[in-house]
Amino acid sequence: MFKREYKYNFKSFLIWTTITLGIFLIVYLMYPSIVSSDNIKMIDEMMKVFPPEMLKAFNMDIASMNSAYGWLKSEGFVFVLLIIGCYAGILGANILLKEENDKTVEYLNSLPIKRTSIVLNKVLVGLINITLLVLLLGIFNYIGLTLSGDFDIKQFILLSITPLFPALVLFFTCLFISTFTHKTKKTLGISLGIVLISYILQTLSTIAEPVEFLKYFSAFTLADIRNVIMNVSINPFMIIITIILSLMFLSLTIIHYNKKELV
Amino acid sequence: MKNILEIKNLTKYYGKVLAVKDLSLELKPGEIFGFIGPNGAGKSTTIRSIMNLINKTKGEVYFLGETLTKNNLKLKEQIGYLPSEISLYEELTVKEMLDYHESFYKKDLSKRRKELVKKLKLDETKKIEDLSLGNQKKLGIVLALMHEPKLLILDEPTSGLDPIMQQVFYDLLKEEKEKGTTIFYSTHILSEISKICDRVGIIKEGTLLKVESIKELQAKNLTNVTITSKEIDKIGKELNVKVEKIDSETIKFKNTLASNELIKILSKYEIKKLLIEEPSLEDVFLHYYK
């Protein structure tokens, strides 16, 4: 089952990977000309115009845009988090539900396999693909940055790992939500909505102090990029929370899927 | 003899709508049990409850004396299931689909697989998305039979099959029966039941109305007869049944006489046209169970 599932999902994985790497390739190709020109001074001047809260939201207060690595730490990671988050959310919403949407579930259910095993096989495929996307993007960025100038390797490695935390929580959240419906059409919008709202909540919590509490409702808080940039370390608390939330949603998915009417 | 499958007091509500009401029946080893009823009667709901695709509101299903739960893999291994509308993985070829199916079973299925593919003339190189409805059904039949199950559950299995393939399929079922396989055969086609089944259960509006052997059913010999003759009034009188007059020379009636007896009476008269039709399911229901 794992083999077929992996083969089936590999196509969409390739598309997502190609698009993501394509975006970053463009940046790496363009950045040398931006950095060497006078434009970079103008960009730095322009940054001063923005309110400090706004700069903080995109980590521009602790990372300068005068290098490719500086860009990656600020704007670049907004893309990384959102792209990997969207991929994880959509994958979670579809991977189990697709069998019901395509009506193959009637055949699958007649086979000698437990519903829990069905969930676990699919989850394994999801986890491998999300981790691979994070890994490939990390390797690609490493090559890009190596060709673009100096950068802190340890900080970069830790930064590259962080998108995995929100992505896993988003994957399992959307997987759980998908057990409440029979059609993928319904969950696609919901999963993308969850990813975007989660990101907005995290951004708002950084911009305005009175709504700082919103960070507790966002999966992206788990990426904790500011801490990684400033202290060159991952807060173990974020790893623990990621594992707890992932296991909680996985358990809820298994419990609910075992009770679900599949047709 | 111990029953292979026992359904006890099965009740299923979809919200407030009652789909199956307190249904109980037993299947004996090696029999082909026909399950017949019009669309929406509760046939598929009963089957989906047996297969644990949906949750029963009430009732139990026992297979080989054990409760058939969704996680009882030992029992599931011995069931072959063909849904009424089969949906398979379209991106796979027939060969890949059969390999995939095989991977779930511990025993070697290759011999039976080859036999079935040959009998049903399936092209293993074709992609499932390129198969016609009939060929998809044929693939579904191979999937249901290839692991040599003890119980076969078939929901409208001949829909989409051409007459030649239907015959091949009936022969396959006879082979399975000879091997001792028990078959639960759901259909709304009455002629299929009389052709292959040993017993029949009739379901209407979620209620199992009657379980009868085919011999009992055939003994009742219900047919719809239309006769056109100049002597139609005399014929009507002699038949002594309630007739519907179509025109001055034609009558139509539900016949319960033995065929020999009917022919004997009609042979006395000059008949312009005689039409003997199989009754619709609705006719059977109305005749026996109104």
Short mmCIF file of N, CA and C in Angstrom, two decimals, chain A residues 60-147:
data_model
loop_
_atom_site.label_atom_id
_atom_site.label_comp_id
_atom_site.label_asym_id
_atom_site.label_seq_id
_atom_site.Cartn_x
_atom_site.Cartn_y
_atom_site.Cartn_z
N MET A 60 13.20 41.93 9.51
CA MET A 60 14.10 42.83 8.81
C MET A 60 14.91 43.68 9.78
N ASP A 61 14.48 43.69 11.05
CA ASP A 61 15.22 44.46 12.06
C ASP A 61 16.49 43.73 12.51
N ILE A 62 16.53 42.42 12.26
CA ILE A 62 17.71 41.66 12.69
C ILE A 62 18.45 41.03 11.50
N ALA A 63 17.94 41.32 10.29
CA ALA A 63 18.63 40.81 9.11
C ALA A 63 18.66 41.88 8.03
N SER A 64 19.85 42.14 7.50
CA SER A 64 19.96 43.16 6.46
C SER A 64 19.71 42.53 5.08
N MET A 65 19.15 43.37 4.21
CA MET A 65 18.83 42.86 2.87
C MET A 65 20.04 42.97 1.94
N ASN A 66 21.18 43.31 2.48
CA ASN A 66 22.33 43.55 1.60
C ASN A 66 23.06 42.27 1.17
N SER A 67 22.50 41.13 1.48
CA SER A 67 23.07 39.87 0.99
C SER A 67 21.94 38.88 0.75
N ALA A 68 22.25 37.85 -0.04
CA ALA A 68 21.22 36.84 -0.31
C ALA A 68 20.79 36.17 0.99
N TYR A 69 21.74 35.93 1.87
CA TYR A 69 21.43 35.29 3.15
C TYR A 69 20.54 36.19 4.01
N GLY A 70 20.83 37.49 3.95
CA GLY A 70 20.01 38.46 4.68
C GLY A 70 18.58 38.43 4.16
N TRP A 71 18.45 38.36 2.85
CA TRP A 71 17.11 38.29 2.25
C TRP A 71 16.38 37.00 2.68
N LEU A 72 17.15 35.90 2.68
CA LEU A 72 16.55 34.61 3.03
C LEU A 72 16.02 34.64 4.47
N LYS A 73 16.80 35.26 5.38
CA LYS A 73 16.39 35.30 6.79
C LYS A 73 15.14 36.15 7.01
N SER A 74 14.92 37.09 6.12
CA SER A 74 13.74 37.95 6.29
C SER A 74 12.61 37.51 5.34
N GLU A 75 12.60 38.12 4.16
CA GLU A 75 11.51 37.80 3.21
C GLU A 75 11.52 36.34 2.75
N GLY A 76 12.72 35.83 2.53
CA GLY A 76 12.86 34.47 2.00
C GLY A 76 12.14 33.44 2.84
N PHE A 77 12.26 33.60 4.14
CA PHE A 77 11.63 32.59 5.00
C PHE A 77 10.11 32.73 5.09
N VAL A 78 9.60 33.90 4.74
CA VAL A 78 8.13 34.03 4.62
C VAL A 78 7.65 33.08 3.54
N PHE A 79 8.37 33.08 2.40
CA PHE A 79 8.03 32.17 1.30
C PHE A 79 8.18 30.72 1.73
N VAL A 80 9.33 30.43 2.35
CA VAL A 80 9.61 29.04 2.75
C VAL A 80 8.49 28.53 3.66
N LEU A 81 8.16 29.31 4.69
CA LEU A 81 7.13 28.88 5.64
C LEU A 81 5.78 28.69 4.97
N LEU A 82 5.42 29.68 4.13
CA LEU A 82 4.10 29.61 3.49
C LEU A 82 4.01 28.48 2.48
N ILE A 83 5.05 28.31 1.67
CA ILE A 83 5.00 27.25 0.64
C ILE A 83 4.96 25.87 1.30
N ILE A 84 5.86 25.64 2.25
CA ILE A 84 5.88 24.32 2.90
C ILE A 84 4.60 24.12 3.72
N GLY A 85 4.13 25.20 4.34
CA GLY A 85 2.88 25.12 5.12
C GLY A 85 1.69 24.77 4.23
N CYS A 86 1.59 25.43 3.06
CA CYS A 86 0.49 25.15 2.13
C CYS A 86 0.57 23.70 1.63
N TYR A 87 1.76 23.28 1.28
CA TYR A 87 1.95 21.91 0.78
C TYR A 87 1.50 20.91 1.84
N ALA A 88 1.96 21.14 3.08
CA ALA A 88 1.63 20.21 4.17
C ALA A 88 0.13 20.20 4.44
N GLY A 89 -0.50 21.38 4.42
CA GLY A 89 -1.93 21.48 4.68
C GLY A 89 -2.76 20.76 3.63
N ILE A 90 -2.42 21.01 2.36
CA ILE A 90 -3.16 20.39 1.26
C ILE A 90 -2.96 18.87 1.27
N LEU A 91 -1.72 18.47 1.51
CA LEU A 91 -1.41 17.03 1.55
C LEU A 91 -2.21 16.34 2.67
N GLY A 92 -2.22 16.97 3.83
CA GLY A 92 -2.95 16.40 4.97
C GLY A 92 -4.44 16.29 4.69
N ALA A 93 -4.98 17.33 4.03
CA ALA A 93 -6.43 17.34 3.75
C ALA A 93 -6.82 16.31 2.71
N ASN A 94 -5.89 15.96 1.82
CA ASN A 94 -6.23 15.08 0.69
C ASN A 94 -5.85 13.63 0.86
N ILE A 95 -4.77 13.38 1.55
CA ILE A 95 -4.13 12.07 1.48
C ILE A 95 -5.06 10.92 1.89
N LEU A 96 -5.88 11.16 2.89
CA LEU A 96 -6.79 10.12 3.37
C LEU A 96 -8.15 10.23 2.66
N LEU A 97 -8.56 11.48 2.49
CA LEU A 97 -9.89 11.75 1.95
C LEU A 97 -10.04 11.38 0.48
N LYS A 98 -8.93 11.33 -0.23
CA LYS A 98 -8.98 11.07 -1.66
C LYS A 98 -9.65 9.72 -1.97
N GLU A 99 -9.46 8.76 -1.08
CA GLU A 99 -10.05 7.43 -1.28
C GLU A 99 -11.58 7.54 -1.28
N GLU A 100 -12.12 8.40 -0.42
CA GLU A 100 -13.58 8.58 -0.38
C GLU A 100 -14.06 9.41 -1.55
N ASN A 101 -13.30 10.46 -1.86
CA ASN A 101 -13.67 11.34 -2.95
C ASN A 101 -13.71 10.56 -4.28
N ASP A 102 -12.74 9.67 -4.48
CA ASP A 102 -12.66 8.89 -5.72
C ASP A 102 -13.43 7.57 -5.62
N LYS A 103 -14.05 7.35 -4.47
CA LYS A 103 -14.87 6.15 -4.21
C LYS A 103 -14.06 4.84 -4.23
N THR A 104 -12.74 4.93 -4.13
CA THR A 104 -11.92 3.72 -4.07
C THR A 104 -11.95 3.14 -2.66
N VAL A 105 -12.53 3.89 -1.73
CA VAL A 105 -12.54 3.45 -0.34
C VAL A 105 -13.34 2.15 -0.15
N GLU A 106 -14.34 1.94 -1.02
CA GLU A 106 -15.17 0.74 -0.90
C GLU A 106 -14.32 -0.50 -1.19
N TYR A 107 -13.43 -0.37 -2.18
CA TYR A 107 -12.51 -1.47 -2.49
C TYR A 107 -11.47 -1.62 -1.38
N LEU A 108 -10.88 -0.49 -1.00
CA LEU A 108 -9.82 -0.52 0.01
C LEU A 108 -10.30 -1.14 1.32
N ASN A 109 -11.52 -0.76 1.71
CA ASN A 109 -12.08 -1.26 2.97
C ASN A 109 -12.36 -2.77 2.93
N SER A 110 -12.54 -3.32 1.72
CA SER A 110 -12.84 -4.76 1.63
C SER A 110 -11.56 -5.59 1.79
N LEU A 111 -10.41 -4.95 1.72
CA LEU A 111 -9.14 -5.68 1.83
C LEU A 111 -8.81 -5.98 3.29
N PRO A 112 -8.01 -7.04 3.51
CA PRO A 112 -7.66 -7.33 4.91
C PRO A 112 -6.60 -6.36 5.45
N ILE A 113 -7.03 -5.18 5.75
CA ILE A 113 -6.14 -4.17 6.33
C ILE A 113 -6.95 -3.34 7.33
N LYS A 114 -6.35 -3.03 8.46
CA LYS A 114 -7.06 -2.24 9.48
C LYS A 114 -7.09 -0.78 9.05
N ARG A 115 -8.13 -0.10 9.49
CA ARG A 115 -8.23 1.32 9.14
C ARG A 115 -7.04 2.10 9.72
N THR A 116 -6.60 1.69 10.90
CA THR A 116 -5.45 2.37 11.52
C THR A 116 -4.22 2.23 10.61
N SER A 117 -4.03 1.06 10.02
CA SER A 117 -2.89 0.85 9.12
C SER A 117 -3.02 1.73 7.88
N ILE A 118 -4.25 1.90 7.41
CA ILE A 118 -4.46 2.77 6.23
C ILE A 118 -3.96 4.18 6.58
N VAL A 119 -4.42 4.68 7.76
CA VAL A 119 -4.02 6.04 8.18
C VAL A 119 -2.50 6.11 8.30
N LEU A 120 -1.89 5.13 8.98
CA LEU A 120 -0.44 5.19 9.23
C LEU A 120 0.38 5.12 7.95
N ASN A 121 -0.05 4.28 7.00
CA ASN A 121 0.66 4.20 5.72
C ASN A 121 0.65 5.55 5.01
N LYS A 122 -0.52 6.18 5.03
CA LYS A 122 -0.65 7.46 4.33
C LYS A 122 0.12 8.57 5.06
N VAL A 123 0.07 8.52 6.39
CA VAL A 123 0.79 9.52 7.18
C VAL A 123 2.30 9.41 6.90
N LEU A 124 2.77 8.19 6.80
CA LEU A 124 4.20 7.97 6.54
C LEU A 124 4.62 8.60 5.21
N VAL A 125 3.78 8.42 4.20
CA VAL A 125 4.05 9.03 2.89
C VAL A 125 4.10 10.55 3.03
N GLY A 126 3.13 11.10 3.75
CA GLY A 126 3.05 12.55 3.97
C GLY A 126 4.31 13.06 4.67
N LEU A 127 4.70 12.37 5.73
CA LEU A 127 5.87 12.81 6.51
C LEU A 127 7.14 12.77 5.67
N ILE A 128 7.27 11.71 4.88
CA ILE A 128 8.48 11.60 4.03
C ILE A 128 8.51 12.76 3.03
N ASN A 129 7.37 13.03 2.39
CA ASN A 129 7.34 14.09 1.37
C ASN A 129 7.60 15.48 1.97
N ILE A 130 7.02 15.76 3.13
CA ILE A 130 7.23 17.07 3.76
C ILE A 130 8.71 17.21 4.15
N THR A 131 9.26 16.17 4.77
CA THR A 131 10.66 16.22 5.18
C THR A 131 11.58 16.37 3.97
N LEU A 132 11.24 15.63 2.90
CA LEU A 132 12.06 15.73 1.68
C LEU A 132 12.03 17.13 1.09
N LEU A 133 10.83 17.75 1.10
CA LEU A 133 10.72 19.10 0.56
C LEU A 133 11.58 20.07 1.36
N VAL A 134 11.52 19.94 2.70
CA VAL A 134 12.33 20.80 3.58
C VAL A 134 13.81 20.55 3.30
N LEU A 135 14.16 19.29 3.17
CA LEU A 135 15.56 18.91 2.95
C LEU A 135 16.09 19.43 1.61
N LEU A 136 15.29 19.20 0.56
CA LEU A 136 15.72 19.63 -0.78
C LEU A 136 15.86 21.14 -0.86
N LEU A 137 14.92 21.84 -0.23
CA LEU A 137 14.98 23.30 -0.23
C LEU A 137 16.21 23.77 0.54
N GLY A 138 16.51 23.09 1.65
CA GLY A 138 17.69 23.41 2.45
C GLY A 138 18.96 23.23 1.63
N ILE A 139 19.06 22.11 0.94
CA ILE A 139 20.26 21.82 0.13
C ILE A 139 20.39 22.85 -1.00
N PHE A 140 19.24 23.15 -1.63
CA PHE A 140 19.24 24.11 -2.74
C PHE A 140 19.68 25.49 -2.25
N ASN A 141 19.15 25.90 -1.11
CA ASN A 141 19.53 27.21 -0.56
C ASN A 141 21.01 27.22 -0.16
N TYR A 142 21.50 26.10 0.35
CA TYR A 142 22.90 26.01 0.75
C TYR A 142 23.79 26.25 -0.46
N ILE A 143 23.44 25.59 -1.56
CA ILE A 143 24.24 25.76 -2.79
C ILE A 143 24.15 27.21 -3.27
N GLY A 144 22.92 27.75 -3.26
CA GLY A 144 22.70 29.13 -3.70
C GLY A 144 23.49 30.12 -2.86
N LEU A 145 23.46 29.92 -1.54
CA LEU A 145 24.14 30.85 -0.63
C LEU A 145 25.65 30.71 -0.76
N THR A 146 26.13 29.49 -0.95
CA THR A 146 27.57 29.25 -1.10
C THR A 146 28.09 30.03 -2.31
N LEU A 147 27.28 30.09 -3.35
CA LEU A 147 27.70 30.81 -4.56
C LEU A 147 27.50 32.32 -4.42
#
